[in-house]
Amino acid sequence: MLIGAVADDVTGATDLCLMLSRSGLHTVQVMGVPDPARPLPDADAVVVALKSRTIPADQAVQMSLAAARALLAGGSHQLLFKYCSTFDSTDLGNIGPVTAALMDLTGAISTIACPAFPANGRTVYQGHLFVGTKLLSDSPMKDHPLTPMRDADLVAVLSRQTAVPVGLIAHATVAQGAAAIRAAMTTGIHIIDTLDDADLMTIGKACADLPLVTGGSGIALGLAANFARTLQPAALRMPHGRSVILAGSCSQATRGQIEAAKAAGHPALSLDLAALTQGRQSAEDLARWATQQTGLPPVIYSSVPPEDLARIQAEFGRDAAGALVEDTLGQVARLLQLSGFTRFIIAGGETSGAVVQALGVTTLEIGPEIAPGVPWTHSINGPDLAFTLKSGNFGGPDFFTKALSDLAELTR
């Protein structure tokens, strides 16, 4: 195993798998902490998908250490801790605490924090994270329901999360090349300026000998180049059956994609938290409705604008509301699978984790890219299912319709 990665959510893990696979590494995604009694898949890169982004920091640390130990025991040459390209976390973690723990585990005295993903508009300059042309703190991420990001200064953000020294490697150093980056790596964690894919390649080269690297999926471009070889990708086999779109993300991008799907003629039904708690709606009702639809694949969504989300969280509690949505959509997916649905387009990291867990899927192979960071995938254990697991902020307005169009091409 050349690269062993610990990812803090399911969609981020899939995004990383795509980047590694595209770079020529045979890559497999494993759901949850690997079972010590079972050998890891034989692959160039193994990405362990956790659901640790928003859980208490001490739990995230323990879960991440368990996954990392399994990867190291499996022979991983380099460990990668993957988090979101918008660095979303809280002042209590979990990026800082997990990074510090993995540094201790690997004996790393220095590492980088490189969340940048230029292809998706995430860049870092003077230590500040930009989403497109806006600072992170001015982007829709400022209203994220679980991890609102209101500080774009990543050195400041990370310094509040860990006692490990946090510094900056500015773009002027990155522009001088890999040797200059290596010379700038003193003890601690280094936020590193990144403006384009060429920077990612330079940074990856500079990190070739580090036991631990942390970042978004973009850093995989440079890391994989240290090992990659030309491979002929295997064709992804897609199961026959019906398709469904399940959206739990409340991001601006996902809400726009839902509206675009409605405009294209997809039947759509909203998951109503009040109705669920009062017994006027259930997972069985939602699944029954989906099975009764004809024509274009149905959409079931809980996505609402920020002002409605704030009201719902005030009424039900933030954590309780999120857990109810995830549990319900997981139940819906399981019921739909029993009714002949085999192709699931899922929007939202937490929702994706709940759905794949409910369906008993533990390993995925990676297929073609639909949009930057989002591929079709296929289960290689358990039920024969296909998935698109999309981070809430990823994809253009027509993402759902494009995913289905690409699926049609794969099944011809």
CSV table of C-alpha atoms in Angstrom, one decimal:
chain,number,residue,atom,x,y,z
A,1,MET,CA,0.0,0.0,0.0
A,2,LEU,CA,1.5,3.3,-1.1
A,3,ILE,CA,-1.0,5.7,0.5
A,4,GLY,CA,-3.3,4.9,3.4
A,5,ALA,CA,-5.8,7.7,4.0
A,6,VAL,CA,-8.2,8.5,6.9
A,7,ALA,CA,-11.1,10.6,5.7
A,8,ASP,CA,-13.4,12.4,8.1
A,9,ASP,CA,-16.6,11.8,6.0
A,10,VAL,CA,-17.9,9.5,3.3
A,11,THR,CA,-18.2,12.0,0.4
A,12,GLY,CA,-14.8,13.4,1.1
A,13,ALA,CA,-13.4,9.9,1.0
A,14,THR,CA,-15.0,9.2,-2.4
A,15,ASP,CA,-13.6,12.5,-3.7
A,16,LEU,CA,-10.1,11.5,-2.6
A,17,CYS,CA,-10.5,8.1,-4.1
A,18,LEU,CA,-11.3,9.7,-7.4
A,19,MET,CA,-8.3,11.9,-7.3
A,20,LEU,CA,-6.0,9.0,-6.5
A,21,SER,CA,-7.6,6.7,-9.1
A,22,ARG,CA,-7.3,9.4,-11.8
A,23,SER,CA,-3.6,9.7,-11.0
A,24,GLY,CA,-3.0,6.1,-11.7
A,25,LEU,CA,-3.2,4.4,-8.4
A,26,HIS,CA,-5.5,1.4,-7.9
A,27,THR,CA,-7.7,2.7,-5.1
A,28,VAL,CA,-10.4,1.2,-2.8
A,29,GLN,CA,-12.7,2.9,-0.4
A,30,VAL,CA,-13.4,1.2,2.9
A,31,MET,CA,-16.4,2.3,5.0
A,32,GLY,CA,-15.7,2.7,8.7
A,33,VAL,CA,-12.8,1.6,10.9
A,34,PRO,CA,-11.4,-1.7,9.3
A,35,ASP,CA,-12.0,-4.9,11.1
A,36,PRO,CA,-8.6,-6.0,12.5
A,37,ALA,CA,-9.5,-9.6,11.9
A,38,ARG,CA,-9.8,-9.0,8.1
A,39,PRO,CA,-7.0,-8.0,5.8
A,40,LEU,CA,-7.4,-4.7,3.9
A,41,PRO,CA,-8.0,-4.8,0.2
A,42,ASP,CA,-5.0,-5.3,-2.0
A,43,ALA,CA,-4.6,-1.8,-3.6
A,44,ASP,CA,-2.1,1.0,-4.2
A,45,ALA,CA,-4.2,3.3,-2.0
A,46,VAL,CA,-6.8,2.5,0.6
A,47,VAL,CA,-9.1,5.3,1.8
A,48,VAL,CA,-11.0,4.7,5.1
A,49,ALA,CA,-14.2,6.7,5.2
A,50,LEU,CA,-15.2,7.7,8.7
A,51,LYS,CA,-18.1,9.8,10.0
A,52,SER,CA,-15.9,11.8,12.4
A,53,ARG,CA,-16.1,15.5,11.2
A,54,THR,CA,-18.8,16.6,13.6
A,55,ILE,CA,-18.5,14.1,16.5
A,56,PRO,CA,-16.8,15.1,19.8
A,57,ALA,CA,-13.1,15.6,19.3
A,58,ASP,CA,-12.0,12.8,21.6
A,59,GLN,CA,-14.1,10.4,19.7
A,60,ALA,CA,-12.8,11.6,16.4
A,61,VAL,CA,-9.3,11.1,17.6
A,62,GLN,CA,-9.9,7.6,18.8
A,63,MET,CA,-11.7,6.6,15.6
A,64,SER,CA,-9.0,8.2,13.4
A,65,LEU,CA,-6.2,6.5,15.3
A,66,ALA,CA,-7.9,3.1,15.0
A,67,ALA,CA,-8.2,3.6,11.2
A,68,ALA,CA,-4.6,4.8,10.9
A,69,ARG,CA,-3.2,1.9,12.9
A,70,ALA,CA,-5.0,-0.5,10.5
A,71,LEU,CA,-3.6,1.2,7.5
A,72,LEU,CA,-0.1,1.2,8.9
A,73,ALA,CA,-0.4,-2.4,9.9
A,74,GLY,CA,-1.4,-3.1,6.3
A,75,GLY,CA,1.9,-1.6,5.1
A,76,SER,CA,0.9,1.9,4.2
A,77,HIS,CA,4.0,3.9,3.0
A,78,GLN,CA,2.5,7.3,3.7
A,79,LEU,CA,-0.5,8.3,5.8
A,80,LEU,CA,-2.9,11.0,4.7
A,81,PHE,CA,-5.5,12.7,6.9
A,82,LYS,CA,-8.2,14.0,4.6
A,83,TYR,CA,-10.7,16.7,5.5
A,84,CYS,CA,-12.9,19.1,3.6
A,85,SER,CA,-11.5,21.6,1.2
A,86,THR,CA,-13.5,24.3,3.1
A,87,PHE,CA,-11.6,23.2,6.3
A,88,ASP,CA,-14.9,23.1,8.1
A,89,SER,CA,-14.5,22.3,11.8
A,90,THR,CA,-15.0,24.1,15.1
A,91,ASP,CA,-12.7,25.8,17.5
A,92,LEU,CA,-12.6,22.6,19.5
A,93,GLY,CA,-11.7,20.4,16.5
A,94,ASN,CA,-11.7,18.1,14.9
A,95,ILE,CA,-8.9,18.8,12.4
A,96,GLY,CA,-6.3,20.0,15.0
A,97,PRO,CA,-6.8,17.2,17.6
A,98,VAL,CA,-6.8,14.5,15.0
A,99,THR,CA,-3.7,15.9,13.2
A,100,ALA,CA,-1.8,16.1,16.5
A,101,ALA,CA,-2.7,12.5,17.4
A,102,LEU,CA,-1.6,11.2,14.0
A,103,MET,CA,1.7,13.1,14.3
A,104,ASP,CA,2.3,11.3,17.6
A,105,LEU,CA,1.3,8.0,16.1
A,106,THR,CA,3.6,8.3,13.0
A,107,GLY,CA,6.4,10.2,14.8
A,108,ALA,CA,6.1,13.1,12.5
A,109,ILE,CA,7.6,16.3,13.8
A,110,SER,CA,6.4,18.4,10.8
A,111,THR,CA,3.4,18.2,8.4
A,112,ILE,CA,1.3,20.4,6.2
A,113,ALA,CA,-2.3,21.4,6.1
A,114,CYS,CA,-3.3,21.8,2.5
A,115,PRO,CA,-7.1,22.0,2.1
A,116,ALA,CA,-6.9,23.6,-1.4
A,117,PHE,CA,-8.8,22.2,-4.3
A,118,PRO,CA,-8.4,24.7,-7.1
A,119,ALA,CA,-10.6,22.7,-9.6
A,120,ASN,CA,-13.5,23.4,-7.2
A,121,GLY,CA,-12.5,27.0,-6.5
A,122,ARG,CA,-10.8,26.3,-3.1
A,123,THR,CA,-7.5,28.2,-2.9
A,124,VAL,CA,-5.3,29.4,-0.1
A,125,TYR,CA,-3.4,32.7,-0.2
A,126,GLN,CA,-1.5,34.3,2.7
A,127,GLY,CA,-3.0,31.5,4.8
A,128,HIS,CA,-6.6,32.6,4.0
A,129,LEU,CA,-9.0,30.2,2.4
A,130,PHE,CA,-11.0,31.4,-0.6
A,131,VAL,CA,-14.2,29.7,-2.0
A,132,GLY,CA,-14.2,31.0,-5.6
A,133,THR,CA,-13.5,34.8,-5.3
A,134,LYS,CA,-14.9,35.0,-1.7
A,135,LEU,CA,-13.1,34.5,1.6
A,136,LEU,CA,-14.4,31.4,3.3
A,137,SER,CA,-15.9,33.7,6.0
A,138,ASP,CA,-18.0,35.5,3.3
A,139,SER,CA,-19.0,32.3,1.5
A,140,PRO,CA,-22.2,30.2,2.1
A,141,MET,CA,-20.0,28.1,4.5
A,142,LYS,CA,-20.5,30.9,7.1
A,143,ASP,CA,-24.1,29.5,7.5
A,144,HIS,CA,-23.2,25.8,7.6
A,145,PRO,CA,-25.6,24.1,10.0
A,146,LEU,CA,-23.0,22.1,11.9
A,147,THR,CA,-19.6,23.8,11.3
A,148,PRO,CA,-20.2,27.4,10.4
A,149,MET,CA,-16.9,28.9,9.1
A,150,ARG,CA,-16.6,32.6,10.0
A,151,ASP,CA,-12.8,32.9,10.0
A,152,ALA,CA,-10.8,32.5,6.8
A,153,ASP,CA,-7.4,32.7,8.5
A,154,LEU,CA,-6.5,29.0,8.7
A,155,VAL,CA,-3.4,29.6,10.9
A,156,ALA,CA,-5.7,31.3,13.4
A,157,VAL,CA,-8.4,28.6,13.0
A,158,LEU,CA,-6.0,25.7,13.5
A,159,SER,CA,-4.1,27.4,16.3
A,160,ARG,CA,-7.3,27.5,18.3
A,161,GLN,CA,-7.7,23.7,17.9
A,162,THR,CA,-4.3,22.4,19.0
A,163,ALA,CA,-1.2,23.1,21.1
A,164,VAL,CA,1.0,22.0,18.2
A,165,PRO,CA,2.7,25.1,16.6
A,166,VAL,CA,0.9,26.3,13.5
A,167,GLY,CA,2.7,28.4,10.8
A,168,LEU,CA,2.4,29.5,7.2
A,169,ILE,CA,4.4,28.6,4.1
A,170,ALA,CA,3.5,31.5,1.8
A,171,HIS,CA,3.1,31.3,-1.9
A,172,ALA,CA,6.4,33.1,-2.5
A,173,THR,CA,8.1,30.0,-1.0
A,174,VAL,CA,5.9,27.6,-2.9
A,175,ALA,CA,6.8,29.3,-6.2
A,176,GLN,CA,10.5,28.6,-5.5
A,177,GLY,CA,9.9,24.8,-5.7
A,178,ALA,CA,9.9,21.7,-3.6
A,179,ALA,CA,13.3,22.2,-2.1
A,180,ALA,CA,12.3,25.6,-0.7
A,181,ILE,CA,9.1,24.1,0.7
A,182,ARG,CA,11.1,21.4,2.5
A,183,ALA,CA,13.5,24.0,3.9
A,184,ALA,CA,10.6,25.9,5.3
A,185,MET,CA,9.1,22.9,7.2
A,186,THR,CA,10.1,23.4,10.8
A,187,THR,CA,8.5,21.7,13.7
A,188,GLY,CA,4.7,21.8,13.7
A,189,ILE,CA,1.8,22.1,11.2
A,190,HIS,CA,2.2,24.3,8.2
A,191,ILE,CA,-0.7,25.9,6.4
A,192,ILE,CA,0.5,26.1,2.8
A,193,ASP,CA,-0.6,28.6,0.1
A,194,THR,CA,-2.0,26.9,-3.0
A,195,LEU,CA,-3.3,28.7,-6.0
A,196,ASP,CA,-3.5,26.1,-8.8
A,197,ASP,CA,-2.8,22.5,-9.7
A,198,ALA,CA,0.8,23.3,-10.5
A,199,ASP,CA,1.3,24.3,-6.8
A,200,LEU,CA,-0.3,21.0,-5.7
A,201,MET,CA,2.2,19.1,-7.8
A,202,THR,CA,5.1,21.1,-6.3
A,203,ILE,CA,3.8,20.6,-2.7
A,204,GLY,CA,3.3,16.9,-3.3
A,205,LYS,CA,6.9,16.5,-4.4
A,206,ALA,CA,8.1,18.4,-1.3
A,207,CYS,CA,6.1,16.0,0.9
A,208,ALA,CA,7.3,12.7,-0.7
A,209,ASP,CA,9.2,11.7,2.4
A,210,LEU,CA,6.7,12.9,5.1
A,211,PRO,CA,5.2,10.1,7.1
A,212,LEU,CA,2.0,12.1,7.5
A,213,VAL,CA,0.3,14.7,5.2
A,214,THR,CA,-3.0,16.4,5.9
A,215,GLY,CA,-5.3,18.2,3.4
A,216,GLY,CA,-8.2,18.1,1.1
A,217,SER,CA,-8.5,15.7,-1.9
A,218,GLY,CA,-6.5,18.1,-4.1
A,219,ILE,CA,-3.2,17.2,-2.4
A,220,ALA,CA,-3.7,13.7,-3.8
A,221,LEU,CA,-2.6,15.1,-7.2
A,222,GLY,CA,0.9,15.8,-6.0
A,223,LEU,CA,1.2,12.8,-3.6
A,224,ALA,CA,0.1,10.3,-6.2
A,225,ALA,CA,2.5,11.7,-8.7
A,226,ASN,CA,5.3,10.5,-6.4
A,227,PHE,CA,4.2,6.9,-7.0
A,228,ALA,CA,1.8,6.8,-10.0
A,229,ARG,CA,2.2,4.7,-13.0
A,230,THR,CA,0.0,4.5,-16.1
A,231,LEU,CA,-2.9,2.1,-15.5
A,232,GLN,CA,-5.7,1.1,-17.8
A,233,PRO,CA,-8.8,1.7,-15.6
A,234,ALA,CA,-11.2,-1.2,-15.4
A,235,ALA,CA,-14.8,-0.6,-16.7
A,236,LEU,CA,-17.2,0.0,-13.9
A,237,ARG,CA,-20.1,-2.5,-14.0
A,238,MET,CA,-23.4,-0.9,-13.0
A,239,PRO,CA,-26.3,-2.9,-11.6
A,240,HIS,CA,-29.7,-2.9,-13.3
A,241,GLY,CA,-32.6,-1.4,-11.4
A,242,ARG,CA,-34.2,1.9,-10.5
A,243,SER,CA,-32.5,5.2,-9.5
A,244,VAL,CA,-33.3,7.7,-6.7
A,245,ILE,CA,-32.0,11.0,-5.5
A,246,LEU,CA,-31.7,11.5,-1.7
A,247,ALA,CA,-30.7,14.9,-0.5
A,248,GLY,CA,-29.9,15.7,3.1
A,249,SER,CA,-27.5,18.7,2.5
A,250,CYS,CA,-28.8,22.2,3.1
A,251,SER,CA,-26.0,23.8,1.1
A,252,GLN,CA,-26.8,26.5,-1.4
A,253,ALA,CA,-25.5,24.2,-4.2
A,254,THR,CA,-27.7,21.3,-3.3
A,255,ARG,CA,-30.8,23.4,-2.9
A,256,GLY,CA,-30.2,24.8,-6.4
A,257,GLN,CA,-29.7,21.2,-7.8
A,258,ILE,CA,-33.0,20.1,-6.3
A,259,GLU,CA,-34.8,23.0,-7.9
A,260,ALA,CA,-33.1,22.2,-11.3
A,261,ALA,CA,-34.2,18.6,-11.0
A,262,LYS,CA,-37.8,19.7,-10.3
A,263,ALA,CA,-37.7,22.0,-13.3
A,264,ALA,CA,-36.5,19.1,-15.4
A,265,GLY,CA,-39.6,17.1,-14.4
A,266,HIS,CA,-38.3,14.9,-11.5
A,267,PRO,CA,-41.0,14.2,-9.0
A,268,ALA,CA,-39.9,15.5,-5.6
A,269,LEU,CA,-41.1,15.1,-2.0
A,270,SER,CA,-39.8,17.0,1.1
A,271,LEU,CA,-39.0,15.2,4.3
A,272,ASP,CA,-40.9,17.1,7.0
A,273,LEU,CA,-39.4,16.9,10.5
A,274,ALA,CA,-42.5,18.1,12.2
A,275,ALA,CA,-44.6,15.5,10.4
A,276,LEU,CA,-42.1,12.8,11.2
A,277,THR,CA,-42.1,13.6,15.0
A,278,GLN,CA,-45.9,13.7,15.0
A,279,GLY,CA,-46.3,10.5,13.2
A,280,ARG,CA,-47.8,12.1,10.1
A,281,GLN,CA,-44.9,11.0,7.9
A,282,SER,CA,-42.6,8.1,8.1
A,283,ALA,CA,-39.7,6.4,6.2
A,284,GLU,CA,-42.3,3.9,5.0
A,285,ASP,CA,-44.4,6.7,3.6
A,286,LEU,CA,-41.5,8.3,1.8
A,287,ALA,CA,-40.3,5.0,0.3
A,288,ARG,CA,-43.9,4.1,-0.8
A,289,TRP,CA,-44.2,7.4,-2.5
A,290,ALA,CA,-40.9,6.9,-4.4
A,291,THR,CA,-41.9,3.4,-5.6
A,292,GLN,CA,-45.1,4.8,-7.0
A,293,GLN,CA,-43.5,7.4,-9.2
A,294,THR,CA,-43.0,6.8,-12.9
A,295,GLY,CA,-40.9,8.5,-15.4
A,296,LEU,CA,-37.8,10.3,-14.2
A,297,PRO,CA,-36.2,9.2,-10.9
A,298,PRO,CA,-37.8,10.6,-7.8
A,299,VAL,CA,-36.1,13.1,-5.4
A,300,ILE,CA,-36.6,12.9,-1.6
A,301,TYR,CA,-35.0,15.9,0.2
A,302,SER,CA,-34.7,17.6,3.6
A,303,SER,CA,-32.8,20.6,2.2
A,304,VAL,CA,-34.1,24.0,3.3
A,305,PRO,CA,-32.8,27.6,3.2
A,306,PRO,CA,-30.7,28.8,6.2
A,307,GLU,CA,-33.6,30.7,7.8
A,308,ASP,CA,-35.8,27.6,7.8
A,309,LEU,CA,-33.0,25.5,9.0
A,310,ALA,CA,-32.4,27.9,12.0
A,311,ARG,CA,-36.0,27.6,12.9
A,312,ILE,CA,-36.0,23.8,12.7
A,313,GLN,CA,-32.8,23.5,14.8
A,314,ALA,CA,-34.3,25.9,17.4
A,315,GLU,CA,-37.4,23.7,17.6
A,316,PHE,CA,-35.9,20.2,17.5
A,317,GLY,CA,-32.2,20.8,18.5
A,318,ARG,CA,-29.4,20.9,16.0
A,319,ASP,CA,-28.0,17.4,16.7
A,320,ALA,CA,-31.5,15.8,17.1
A,321,ALA,CA,-32.7,17.3,13.8
A,322,GLY,CA,-29.6,16.1,11.9
A,323,ALA,CA,-29.8,12.6,13.4
A,324,LEU,CA,-33.5,12.2,12.6
A,325,VAL,CA,-32.9,13.2,9.0
A,326,GLU,CA,-30.0,10.9,8.6
A,327,ASP,CA,-31.7,8.0,10.2
A,328,THR,CA,-34.9,8.5,8.2
A,329,LEU,CA,-33.1,8.7,4.8
A,330,GLY,CA,-31.1,5.6,5.8
A,331,GLN,CA,-34.3,3.7,6.4
A,332,VAL,CA,-35.8,5.0,3.2
A,333,ALA,CA,-32.7,3.8,1.2
A,334,ARG,CA,-33.0,0.4,2.8
A,335,LEU,CA,-36.7,0.1,2.0
A,336,LEU,CA,-36.1,1.3,-1.6
A,337,GLN,CA,-33.3,-1.3,-2.1
A,338,LEU,CA,-35.8,-4.0,-1.1
A,339,SER,CA,-38.1,-2.6,-3.8
A,340,GLY,CA,-35.7,-2.8,-6.6
A,341,PHE,CA,-33.8,0.5,-6.4
A,342,THR,CA,-30.1,-0.1,-7.0
A,343,ARG,CA,-28.7,3.3,-8.0
A,344,PHE,CA,-28.5,6.0,-5.3
A,345,ILE,CA,-27.5,9.6,-5.9
A,346,ILE,CA,-26.9,11.1,-2.4
A,347,ALA,CA,-26.2,14.7,-1.5
A,348,GLY,CA,-24.5,15.5,1.8
A,349,GLY,CA,-21.6,13.9,3.7
A,350,GLU,CA,-23.6,13.0,6.8
A,351,THR,CA,-26.5,11.7,4.6
A,352,SER,CA,-24.1,9.6,2.5
A,353,GLY,CA,-22.6,8.0,5.6
A,354,ALA,CA,-26.0,7.1,6.9
A,355,VAL,CA,-27.2,5.6,3.6
A,356,VAL,CA,-24.2,3.4,2.9
A,357,GLN,CA,-24.3,2.2,6.5
A,358,ALA,CA,-28.0,1.4,6.3
A,359,LEU,CA,-27.4,-0.5,3.1
A,360,GLY,CA,-24.6,-2.6,4.6
A,361,VAL,CA,-21.9,-1.4,2.1
A,362,THR,CA,-18.3,-1.5,3.4
A,363,THR,CA,-16.2,-1.3,0.2
A,364,LEU,CA,-16.5,0.7,-3.0
A,365,GLU,CA,-14.7,0.8,-6.3
A,366,ILE,CA,-14.3,4.1,-8.1
A,367,GLY,CA,-15.8,4.9,-11.5
A,368,PRO,CA,-15.8,7.9,-13.9
A,369,GLU,CA,-16.1,11.5,-12.7
A,370,ILE,CA,-19.4,13.3,-13.0
A,371,ALA,CA,-18.1,16.7,-11.6
A,372,PRO,CA,-14.9,17.7,-9.9
A,373,GLY,CA,-14.5,15.5,-6.9
A,374,VAL,CA,-17.6,13.3,-7.5
A,375,PRO,CA,-17.6,9.9,-9.3
A,376,TRP,CA,-20.0,7.1,-9.8
A,377,THR,CA,-19.0,4.2,-7.5
A,378,HIS,CA,-20.0,0.5,-7.2
A,379,SER,CA,-20.1,-1.7,-4.1
A,380,ILE,CA,-17.7,-4.6,-4.2
A,381,ASN,CA,-19.2,-6.4,-1.2
A,382,GLY,CA,-22.7,-6.8,0.1
A,383,PRO,CA,-25.7,-5.8,-2.1
A,384,ASP,CA,-25.0,-5.0,-5.8
A,385,LEU,CA,-25.5,-1.2,-5.7
A,386,ALA,CA,-24.2,1.9,-7.4
A,387,PHE,CA,-23.7,5.3,-5.7
A,388,THR,CA,-22.9,8.9,-6.3
A,389,LEU,CA,-21.9,10.3,-2.9
A,390,LYS,CA,-21.8,14.1,-3.3
A,391,SER,CA,-20.5,16.7,-0.8
A,392,GLY,CA,-23.3,19.3,-0.4
A,393,ASN,CA,-21.3,22.1,-1.9
A,394,PHE,CA,-20.1,20.2,-5.0
A,395,GLY,CA,-21.4,20.1,-8.5
A,396,GLY,CA,-23.2,22.6,-10.8
A,397,PRO,CA,-26.9,23.3,-10.9
A,398,ASP,CA,-27.5,20.4,-13.3
A,399,PHE,CA,-25.5,17.9,-11.2
A,400,PHE,CA,-28.4,15.4,-10.6
A,401,THR,CA,-29.5,15.3,-14.2
A,402,LYS,CA,-25.8,15.0,-15.4
A,403,ALA,CA,-25.2,12.1,-13.0
A,404,LEU,CA,-28.2,10.3,-14.4
A,405,SER,CA,-27.1,11.0,-18.0
A,406,ASP,CA,-23.6,9.7,-17.3
A,407,LEU,CA,-25.2,6.6,-15.7
A,408,ALA,CA,-27.2,6.0,-18.9
A,409,GLU,CA,-23.9,6.1,-20.8
A,410,LEU,CA,-22.3,3.6,-18.4
A,411,THR,CA,-25.2,1.1,-18.8
A,412,ARG,CA,-25.4,1.1,-22.6
